[in-house]
RNA sequence: CGGGAUGUGGCUCAGUUUGGUAGAGCGCUGUGUUUGGGACGCAGAGGCCCUAGGUUCGAAUCCUAGUAUCCCGACCA
């Protein structure tokens, strides 16, 4: 009892919500190395589910998986000026191996544009070799000063897509296509609504021509960049001489893209769906969608209960519902209930002797915390299947409603301050594009321009630039928020 | 890299002020009684007290240095 109260109080403290949920739900644990985490089986299962969905999307859009090495010659990073400047401070470097100091140092990949371009240059010679569309699932290392479980760890897992095209427009099309796939992944499967849009110069990827991102809103009112897609144009191709012969027998540099999402998505799910008890998982990525808890009594009734539970399991399997059957007899059901609630299992199905006698079972919905007794045993699998769909939809709707409540249009800095400090969430505004004013946002409000959204909602002829107060039709619409 | 906190059985911590050779709760093992929302009894196992020096007859405790992790800022997916 004491433990329960303590945990609940803990969760109210928003600063430790992420840590508490990740640890309590056994998604991850701290490693002996600063900033690194161990992804535990339950957390990794979520990643595997996300990975399976996205991997199919990637393949369905014509990409192939490959694997490039983790060690990159240090000189590679230096070939692209902006790139080295952006990544040098956060690179871990291998200086010794085989008991000797290395002549050329190796960088643990912070991202793979350089080594991949080195290979692309060898593989591409003609426009007939294009487009070349590669993806890899890998780990990367970025020596961040401050880390948080899932949201920012020293080593993390991700996928990075790298493509080469014969024209800028084709690369641009690819950049936006993958951005839209990310949006689909987040909204349809993780139930996390996102804004798509372009990053400002100061926020774009080091070495890119332009960067697009998906921006999600967490339940604490902060924004999270949940994925990025870059049009690299010819920046890396020029640095690595990734050239091809055109149809007209001219030499041209390849037009490239890169795009990635990481285990940060699990952080997005945690911070996007939770309550005072703990995690709430969307059914489509839950390691198990239903947990079956039998009520055991150490007598003949158990045989009935266990036999019936096994039958239900067969029915769930037939409908492709993933499940966990917890028949441990040394733990009371109360503890089990609490454990699976903290883990965010979408539905709990309780199978007990008294209910079964009357042909009933009991269902508990994690997202609404509602319990339904006397649910007919007959047709339970179909009932659960449709309930899972409902939960998936409701979670997205809940997040959409939350985002709507926490998005305001602001016309001046006072209104912005009110949103950032009191209402929290996104502020939608107009901006004249002045970089100095963007920097002021960070200094004065500790907020940033999350993106120039694709979905415009403001009228540039009416809403003035939030900094200058001037109305001008070429002002850009922006989304401002405090971010992770 | 600054600021703060903390390193004691698997976990959460007490003990440190005032040195005397280590405790509690939970968990774990066995066993019995329980069982429809966090049960209880009995019997057990389990600890280089972060590391290295120093002071002392004697250090978890005092001194010095180091180290690690967490939290808060500057940097970032």
XYZ file of C-alpha atoms (C1' of nucleotides) in Angstrom:
561
model
C 0.000 0.000 0.000
C 2.732 2.374 0.927
C 4.576 1.586 -2.257
C 1.557 2.395 -4.342
C 1.015 5.797 -2.797
C 4.660 6.645 -3.122
C 4.736 5.798 -6.795
C 1.666 7.846 -7.531
C 3.066 10.890 -5.808
C 6.235 10.411 -7.731
C 4.444 10.462 -11.049
C 2.915 13.818 -10.321
C 6.376 15.308 -10.346
C 6.643 15.939 -14.067
C 10.426 16.065 -14.070
C 10.719 12.420 -13.181
C 7.724 11.081 -15.111
C 9.790 9.734 -17.965
C 12.362 8.078 -15.737
C 9.781 6.577 -13.399
C 7.641 5.168 -16.161
C 10.575 3.735 -18.078
C 11.949 2.045 -14.981
C 8.629 0.927 -13.455
C 7.336 -0.465 -16.720
C 10.661 -2.251 -17.174
C 11.246 -0.658 -20.538
C 14.840 0.202 -19.745
C 17.471 0.317 -17.060
C 20.567 2.400 -16.522
C 23.828 0.973 -17.772
C 27.164 1.263 -15.985
C 28.204 3.784 -18.639
C 27.024 7.353 -18.282
C 24.277 8.297 -20.661
C 23.736 4.791 -21.948
C 20.742 2.608 -21.240
C 19.857 -1.026 -21.444
C 16.646 -1.618 -23.337
C 14.882 -4.398 -21.473
C 12.796 -7.070 -23.200
C 9.492 -5.237 -22.716
C 10.919 -2.015 -24.133
C 12.721 -3.792 -26.921
C 9.507 -5.566 -27.912
C 7.922 -2.156 -28.486
C 10.887 -1.196 -30.640
C 10.576 -4.432 -32.601
C 6.913 -3.701 -33.256
C 7.662 -0.167 -34.436
C 10.525 -1.496 -36.511
C 8.381 -4.136 -38.199
C 5.753 -1.577 -39.213
C 8.245 0.979 -40.489
C 10.447 -1.596 -42.185
C 7.489 -2.668 -44.270
C 6.718 0.943 -45.193
C 10.339 1.460 -46.204
C 10.395 -1.646 -48.358
C 6.999 -0.911 -49.861
C 8.361 2.417 -51.076
C 11.198 0.692 -52.914
C 14.082 0.813 -50.463
C 16.469 -2.013 -49.614
C 18.157 -2.698 -46.319
C 21.933 -2.865 -46.022
C 24.498 -2.487 -43.296
C 27.497 -0.172 -43.120
C 30.255 -0.341 -40.487
C 30.145 1.486 -37.190
C 33.753 2.703 -37.468
C 34.277 5.649 -39.786
C 37.690 7.121 -40.664
C 37.916 10.477 -38.952
C 38.937 12.151 -42.203
C 35.550 11.256 -43.735
C 33.713 13.508 -41.322
C 35.938 16.412 -42.295
C 35.110 16.274 -45.983
C 31.861 18.172 -45.614
C 32.491 21.473 -43.859
C 29.126 22.021 -42.155
C 28.861 18.365 -41.280
C 32.145 18.179 -39.375
C 31.363 21.406 -37.586
C 28.007 20.071 -36.495
C 29.115 16.644 -35.369
C 32.747 16.921 -34.234
C 31.913 17.897 -30.639
C 29.723 14.868 -30.089
C 31.877 12.215 -31.729
C 33.471 9.403 -29.759
C 36.816 8.546 -31.333
C 38.749 5.286 -31.281
C 42.451 6.049 -30.973
C 43.879 2.719 -29.911
C 43.291 -0.827 -31.115
C 45.247 -4.034 -31.186
C 47.431 -2.687 -28.417
C 48.727 0.163 -30.587
C 47.872 3.750 -31.288
C 46.093 3.998 -34.633
C 47.585 5.957 -37.525
C 44.129 7.068 -38.585
C 41.581 7.507 -35.856
C 38.089 6.087 -36.197
C 34.888 7.801 -35.264
C 31.963 5.817 -33.867
C 29.249 6.777 -36.337
C 27.041 9.640 -35.186
C 25.247 9.132 -38.546
C 26.418 7.480 -41.734
C 26.238 10.015 -44.569
C 29.993 10.030 -45.014
C 30.782 6.331 -45.118
C 27.703 5.659 -47.195
C 28.717 8.300 -49.712
C 32.143 6.757 -49.894
C 30.481 3.550 -51.015
C 27.858 5.228 -53.196
C 30.659 6.880 -55.140
C 31.964 3.426 -56.026
C 28.581 2.004 -56.913
C 27.154 4.778 -59.054
C 28.409 5.597 -62.504
C 25.358 6.161 -64.673
C 21.872 7.613 -64.434
C 20.845 4.002 -65.006
C 22.125 3.230 -61.494
C 19.648 5.733 -60.083
C 17.664 6.065 -58.023
C 19.621 4.160 -55.376
C 17.518 3.739 -52.280
C 19.158 2.209 -49.201
C 18.117 1.955 -45.580
C 19.972 0.632 -42.591
C 18.927 -0.296 -39.085
C 21.807 0.488 -36.786
C 23.091 1.952 -33.584
C 24.751 5.368 -33.467
C 26.735 7.192 -30.810
C 26.478 10.874 -29.992
C 28.303 12.175 -26.951
C 25.595 14.437 -25.589
C 26.225 16.444 -22.479
C 22.910 15.669 -20.931
C 20.947 12.498 -21.459
C 17.451 11.203 -20.730
C 16.120 7.679 -21.097
C 14.894 7.117 -24.667
C 14.754 10.830 -25.526
C 18.480 11.371 -25.607
C 20.979 8.637 -24.860
C 24.632 8.398 -25.806
C 24.009 5.330 -27.917
C 20.666 4.812 -29.578
C 19.030 2.619 -32.192
C 17.562 4.015 -35.351
C 17.023 3.560 -39.044
C 18.724 5.842 -41.495
C 17.608 5.963 -45.096
C 20.049 7.201 -47.721
C 19.054 7.754 -51.315
C 20.576 9.072 -54.523
C 18.602 10.627 -57.333
C 19.195 12.127 -60.758
C 17.554 15.471 -59.999
C 16.926 17.883 -57.183
C 13.175 17.603 -57.642
C 13.246 13.854 -57.368
C 15.267 14.112 -54.142
C 12.795 16.632 -52.818
C 9.915 14.313 -53.649
C 11.653 11.481 -51.786
C 12.325 13.722 -48.778
C 8.653 14.620 -48.489
C 7.453 11.095 -49.205
C 9.414 9.650 -46.287
C 8.325 12.511 -44.074
C 4.731 11.556 -44.845
C 5.504 7.920 -44.016
C 6.796 8.998 -40.640
C 3.629 10.961 -40.041
C 1.601 7.895 -40.927
C 3.673 5.742 -38.564
C 3.269 8.135 -35.657
C -0.419 8.857 -36.099
C -1.799 5.528 -37.250
C 0.352 3.275 -35.107
C 1.809 5.217 -32.184
C -1.330 7.368 -31.892
C 0.898 10.429 -31.620
C -0.271 13.292 -33.847
C 2.503 15.293 -35.510
C 3.009 18.462 -37.455
C 5.168 18.149 -40.534
C 7.209 21.085 -41.623
C 10.553 22.560 -42.586
C 13.281 23.429 -40.108
C 14.799 26.880 -40.035
C 18.435 27.350 -41.109
C 19.689 27.227 -37.546
C 17.836 24.017 -36.753
C 18.563 22.048 -39.905
C 20.845 19.014 -40.145
C 24.541 19.821 -40.487
C 25.296 19.427 -44.154
C 21.734 19.336 -45.476
C 20.214 21.627 -48.080
C 16.965 21.549 -46.127
C 15.560 19.577 -43.214
C 11.977 18.569 -42.556
C 10.702 17.121 -39.324
C 7.703 15.689 -37.567
C 6.943 17.543 -34.347
C 4.847 15.985 -31.599
C 3.397 17.506 -28.454
C 4.044 15.705 -25.174
C 1.625 15.696 -22.250
C 3.842 18.047 -20.271
C 3.401 20.671 -22.976
C 6.832 20.330 -24.529
C 7.418 19.590 -28.200
C 9.446 16.652 -29.387
C 11.168 16.294 -32.731
C 10.218 12.729 -33.477
C 11.847 12.254 -36.851
C 13.699 14.096 -39.602
C 13.970 13.918 -43.368
C 16.690 15.813 -45.194
C 17.146 16.930 -48.747
C 20.941 16.864 -48.938
C 20.990 18.167 -52.529
C 24.557 17.691 -53.808
C 26.409 18.690 -50.638
C 27.746 15.268 -49.729
C 27.970 14.106 -53.326
C 30.351 16.948 -54.067
C 32.463 16.223 -51.004
C 32.719 12.534 -51.888
C 32.612 12.800 -55.676
C 29.431 10.777 -55.900
C 29.015 11.397 -59.627
C 27.035 9.888 -62.442
C 26.764 10.252 -66.203
C 23.451 11.747 -67.320
C 21.327 10.734 -70.307
C 23.079 13.504 -72.246
C 26.506 12.105 -71.364
C 27.171 14.930 -68.913
C 28.724 14.475 -65.468
C 26.562 15.447 -62.524
C 26.663 14.931 -58.773
C 23.955 12.770 -57.253
C 21.039 14.475 -55.507
C 20.598 12.831 -52.156
C 18.305 12.453 -49.190
C 18.602 10.977 -45.735
C 15.946 10.373 -43.127
C 15.705 8.725 -39.750
C 13.680 7.891 -36.689
C 15.077 6.396 -33.537
C 14.283 4.752 -30.229
C 13.268 8.271 -29.265
C 9.883 7.202 -30.647
C 9.472 5.099 -27.507
C 10.090 8.279 -25.535
C 7.390 9.942 -27.626
C 4.957 7.180 -26.743
C 5.795 7.404 -23.047
C 5.513 11.176 -22.871
C 2.541 11.238 -25.230
C 0.471 8.588 -23.465
C 0.569 8.218 -19.719
C -1.409 8.967 -16.597
C -0.790 8.958 -12.845
C -0.433 5.170 -12.837
C 2.094 4.903 -15.620
C 2.393 4.019 -19.267
C -0.524 3.672 -21.690
C 0.394 1.789 -24.855
C -1.393 2.056 -28.186
C -2.561 -1.473 -29.118
C -0.718 -1.543 -32.425
C 2.721 -1.391 -30.828
C 1.985 -3.025 -27.473
C 4.134 -6.134 -26.861
C 0.938 -7.807 -25.775
C -2.450 -6.279 -26.358
C -4.294 -8.308 -23.766
C -3.117 -9.699 -20.483
C -5.127 -12.619 -19.192
C -5.211 -12.934 -15.431
C -6.843 -16.096 -14.083
C -8.299 -16.036 -10.593
C -6.664 -19.027 -8.932
C -7.954 -20.648 -5.764
C -5.848 -23.745 -5.206
C -8.707 -26.121 -5.638
C -10.660 -27.898 -8.328
C -11.981 -24.646 -9.696
C -8.504 -23.937 -11.056
C -8.849 -26.657 -13.625
C -11.968 -25.038 -14.993
C -10.401 -21.585 -15.021
C -7.137 -22.689 -16.628
C -8.857 -24.818 -19.220
C -11.170 -21.972 -20.156
C -8.262 -19.525 -20.295
C -6.439 -21.823 -22.717
C -9.525 -21.904 -24.909
C -9.706 -18.117 -24.884
C -6.043 -17.967 -25.861
C -6.743 -20.103 -28.911
C -9.539 -17.743 -29.874
C -7.237 -14.729 -29.496
C -4.568 -16.397 -31.616
C -7.115 -17.024 -34.338
C -7.801 -13.282 -34.496
C -4.124 -12.313 -34.283
C -4.479 -10.653 -30.915
C -1.223 -10.708 -28.981
C -1.545 -11.739 -25.363
C 0.216 -12.568 -22.159
C -1.138 -15.265 -19.885
C -0.071 -14.713 -16.312
C -0.827 -17.825 -14.289
C 1.796 -17.279 -11.601
C 0.302 -18.678 -8.420
C 2.658 -17.063 -5.937
C 1.445 -13.530 -6.606
C -1.978 -12.106 -5.864
C -4.019 -10.751 -8.724
C -3.926 -7.278 -7.212
C -0.194 -7.105 -7.749
C -0.584 -8.408 -11.263
C -3.241 -5.800 -12.037
C -0.962 -3.043 -10.889
C 2.045 -4.388 -12.750
C 0.260 -4.516 -16.094
C -1.296 -1.109 -15.548
C 2.141 0.376 -15.032
C 3.268 -1.406 -18.168
C 0.406 0.078 -20.129
C -1.107 -3.158 -21.437
C -4.229 -1.972 -23.325
C -6.686 -4.561 -22.012
C -6.828 -6.812 -18.983
C -9.032 -9.862 -19.171
C -9.898 -11.446 -15.844
C -11.056 -15.045 -15.900
C -12.539 -16.244 -12.616
C -14.545 -19.272 -11.499
C -17.664 -17.407 -10.375
C -17.900 -15.406 -13.612
C -17.319 -18.475 -15.723
C -20.141 -20.323 -13.993
C -22.450 -17.636 -15.304
C -20.721 -17.440 -18.670
C -18.957 -14.141 -18.016
C -15.470 -12.637 -17.961
C -14.254 -9.209 -16.849
C -12.563 -6.584 -19.043
C -10.527 -3.585 -17.931
C -9.454 -0.813 -20.307
C -6.105 0.717 -19.442
C -6.668 4.037 -21.214
C -9.975 4.898 -19.550
C -9.399 2.795 -16.415
C -12.940 1.506 -16.859
C -13.919 -1.961 -15.751
C -16.680 -3.929 -17.366
C -18.010 -6.907 -15.471
C -20.330 -9.595 -16.767
C -18.964 -9.541 -20.286
C -20.272 -12.599 -22.152
C -17.611 -15.276 -22.501
C -19.001 -16.192 -25.901
C -17.469 -14.146 -28.702
C -14.907 -12.588 -26.385
C -12.131 -12.507 -28.986
C -14.213 -10.496 -31.433
C -15.207 -8.185 -28.614
C -11.566 -7.618 -27.688
C -10.526 -7.131 -31.295
C -12.979 -4.321 -31.789
C -12.172 -2.832 -28.393
C -8.494 -2.701 -29.347
C -9.416 -0.729 -32.466
C -11.506 1.610 -30.346
C -8.660 2.166 -27.900
C -6.244 2.865 -30.734
C -8.608 5.493 -32.169
C -9.439 6.995 -28.793
C -5.791 7.444 -27.896
C -5.135 9.362 -31.095
C -8.248 11.451 -30.573
C -7.281 12.187 -26.988
C -3.864 13.356 -28.167
C -5.414 15.448 -30.935
C -7.776 17.090 -28.470
C -4.906 17.773 -26.120
C -2.874 19.351 -28.885
C -5.788 21.496 -29.985
C -6.247 22.776 -26.435
C -2.556 23.503 -26.225
C -2.089 25.370 -29.465
C -2.681 29.121 -29.608
C -2.198 31.756 -32.244
C 0.001 34.575 -30.956
C 0.439 38.045 -32.436
C 3.037 39.518 -30.132
C 5.664 38.574 -27.576
C 3.378 39.047 -24.584
C 0.924 36.553 -25.958
C 3.804 34.220 -26.718
C 5.075 34.471 -23.180
C 1.616 33.608 -21.871
C 1.471 30.498 -24.029
C 4.959 29.312 -23.190
C 4.723 29.909 -19.473
C 1.066 29.354 -18.648
C -0.856 27.508 -21.302
C 2.102 25.471 -22.611
C 2.190 23.738 -25.960
C 2.503 25.207 -29.435
C 2.301 28.859 -30.343
C 1.423 29.543 -33.946
C 2.805 32.800 -35.276
C 4.170 34.735 -38.241
C 7.881 35.514 -38.627
C 9.771 37.768 -40.986
C 12.666 35.325 -41.252
C 15.183 37.379 -39.279
C 17.700 34.980 -37.728
C 18.590 37.383 -34.917
C 14.979 37.384 -33.762
C 14.948 33.604 -33.803
C 17.980 33.621 -31.486
C 16.109 35.934 -29.145
C 13.455 33.267 -28.751
C 16.010 30.922 -27.266
C 17.595 33.462 -24.979
C 14.489 35.099 -23.663
C 11.957 32.269 -23.716
C 14.096 29.122 -23.897
C 11.879 28.139 -26.775
C 12.529 27.526 -30.438
C 10.896 27.540 -33.833
C 9.940 23.902 -34.177
C 9.135 24.194 -37.846
C 7.571 26.114 -40.650
C 4.480 23.911 -40.846
C 3.177 22.420 -44.058
C -0.374 22.971 -42.838
C -0.807 26.754 -42.844
C -3.583 28.213 -40.764
C -2.803 31.922 -40.499
C -3.477 34.707 -42.957
C -0.246 36.590 -43.650
C -2.288 39.589 -44.710
C -3.766 39.923 -41.227
C -1.364 38.439 -38.660
C 1.789 40.457 -38.053
C 5.320 39.137 -37.507
C 5.489 38.287 -33.831
C 8.800 40.126 -33.381
C 8.551 43.146 -35.628
C 4.762 43.612 -35.533
C 4.774 44.166 -39.260
C 2.201 42.567 -41.529
C 3.764 41.321 -44.739
C 2.436 38.688 -47.065
C 5.818 36.951 -47.386
C 6.193 36.449 -43.643
C 6.536 32.789 -42.740
C 4.157 30.904 -40.513
C 5.922 29.144 -37.649
C 5.258 26.841 -34.716
C 7.029 27.833 -31.535
C 7.404 25.682 -28.428
C 9.704 24.666 -25.676
C 11.259 21.446 -26.801
C 13.110 18.410 -25.556
C 31.964 22.169 -18.677
C 29.525 24.725 -14.344
C 25.781 23.920 -9.976
C 23.349 20.319 -6.671
C 22.613 15.389 -4.676
C 23.993 10.453 -3.821
C 27.288 5.889 -3.567
C 25.706 0.633 2.723
C 22.466 -7.217 1.001
C 18.614 -7.751 -5.387
C 15.569 -2.844 -4.430
C 14.341 1.583 -1.169
C 16.917 3.449 2.641
C 18.498 4.030 8.218
C 23.114 4.147 10.788
C 27.888 8.945 9.894
C 26.811 14.656 14.004
C 29.134 11.950 19.244
C 34.612 5.997 15.750
C 33.872 0.023 19.001
C 33.533 -4.141 13.390
C 26.128 -3.423 10.228
C 20.271 -2.817 10.580
C 14.981 -2.216 8.761
C 11.149 -2.692 5.075
C 10.360 -4.858 0.496
C 12.149 -8.778 -2.632
C 14.360 -13.864 -2.714
C 14.393 -19.581 -0.949
C 11.507 -23.323 1.843
C 6.892 -24.229 4.265
C 1.847 -23.693 6.020
C -2.647 -20.782 6.055
C -4.886 -17.469 2.478
C -6.924 -15.791 -2.433
C -12.571 -11.655 -7.264
C -7.689 -4.980 -6.422
C -1.340 -4.383 -3.709
C -2.617 -11.191 2.341
C -0.170 -13.441 6.697
C 2.722 -16.897 10.008
C 7.170 -19.699 10.753
C 12.176 -20.969 9.144
C 16.347 -19.446 6.020
C 20.027 -17.336 2.447
C 22.328 -12.938 1.180
C 26.787 -7.153 2.674
C 35.452 -6.152 -0.160
C 29.621 -0.363 3.818
C 32.263 3.226 -4.232
C 38.033 3.214 -4.587
C 42.901 4.509 -2.729
C 45.738 6.722 0.848
C 45.867 8.852 5.896
C 44.569 9.538 11.406
C 43.593 5.807 15.326
C 44.486 0.312 19.657
C 40.116 0.292 16.449
C 36.923 3.604 10.590
C 30.540 2.610 7.106
C 31.468 6.797 10.558
C 36.946 11.534 10.911
C 40.755 13.760 7.037
C 42.748 13.920 1.810
C 42.436 12.609 -3.149
C 40.025 10.036 -6.847
C 35.809 7.798 -9.194
C 30.800 6.657 -10.669
C 25.681 7.552 -11.257
C 21.382 10.731 -10.952
C 19.095 15.701 -11.104
C 19.428 21.140 -12.804
C 21.710 24.627 -16.821
C 24.842 25.585 -21.682
C 24.880 21.425 -26.578
C 21.713 17.986 -29.445
C 17.622 13.138 -32.719
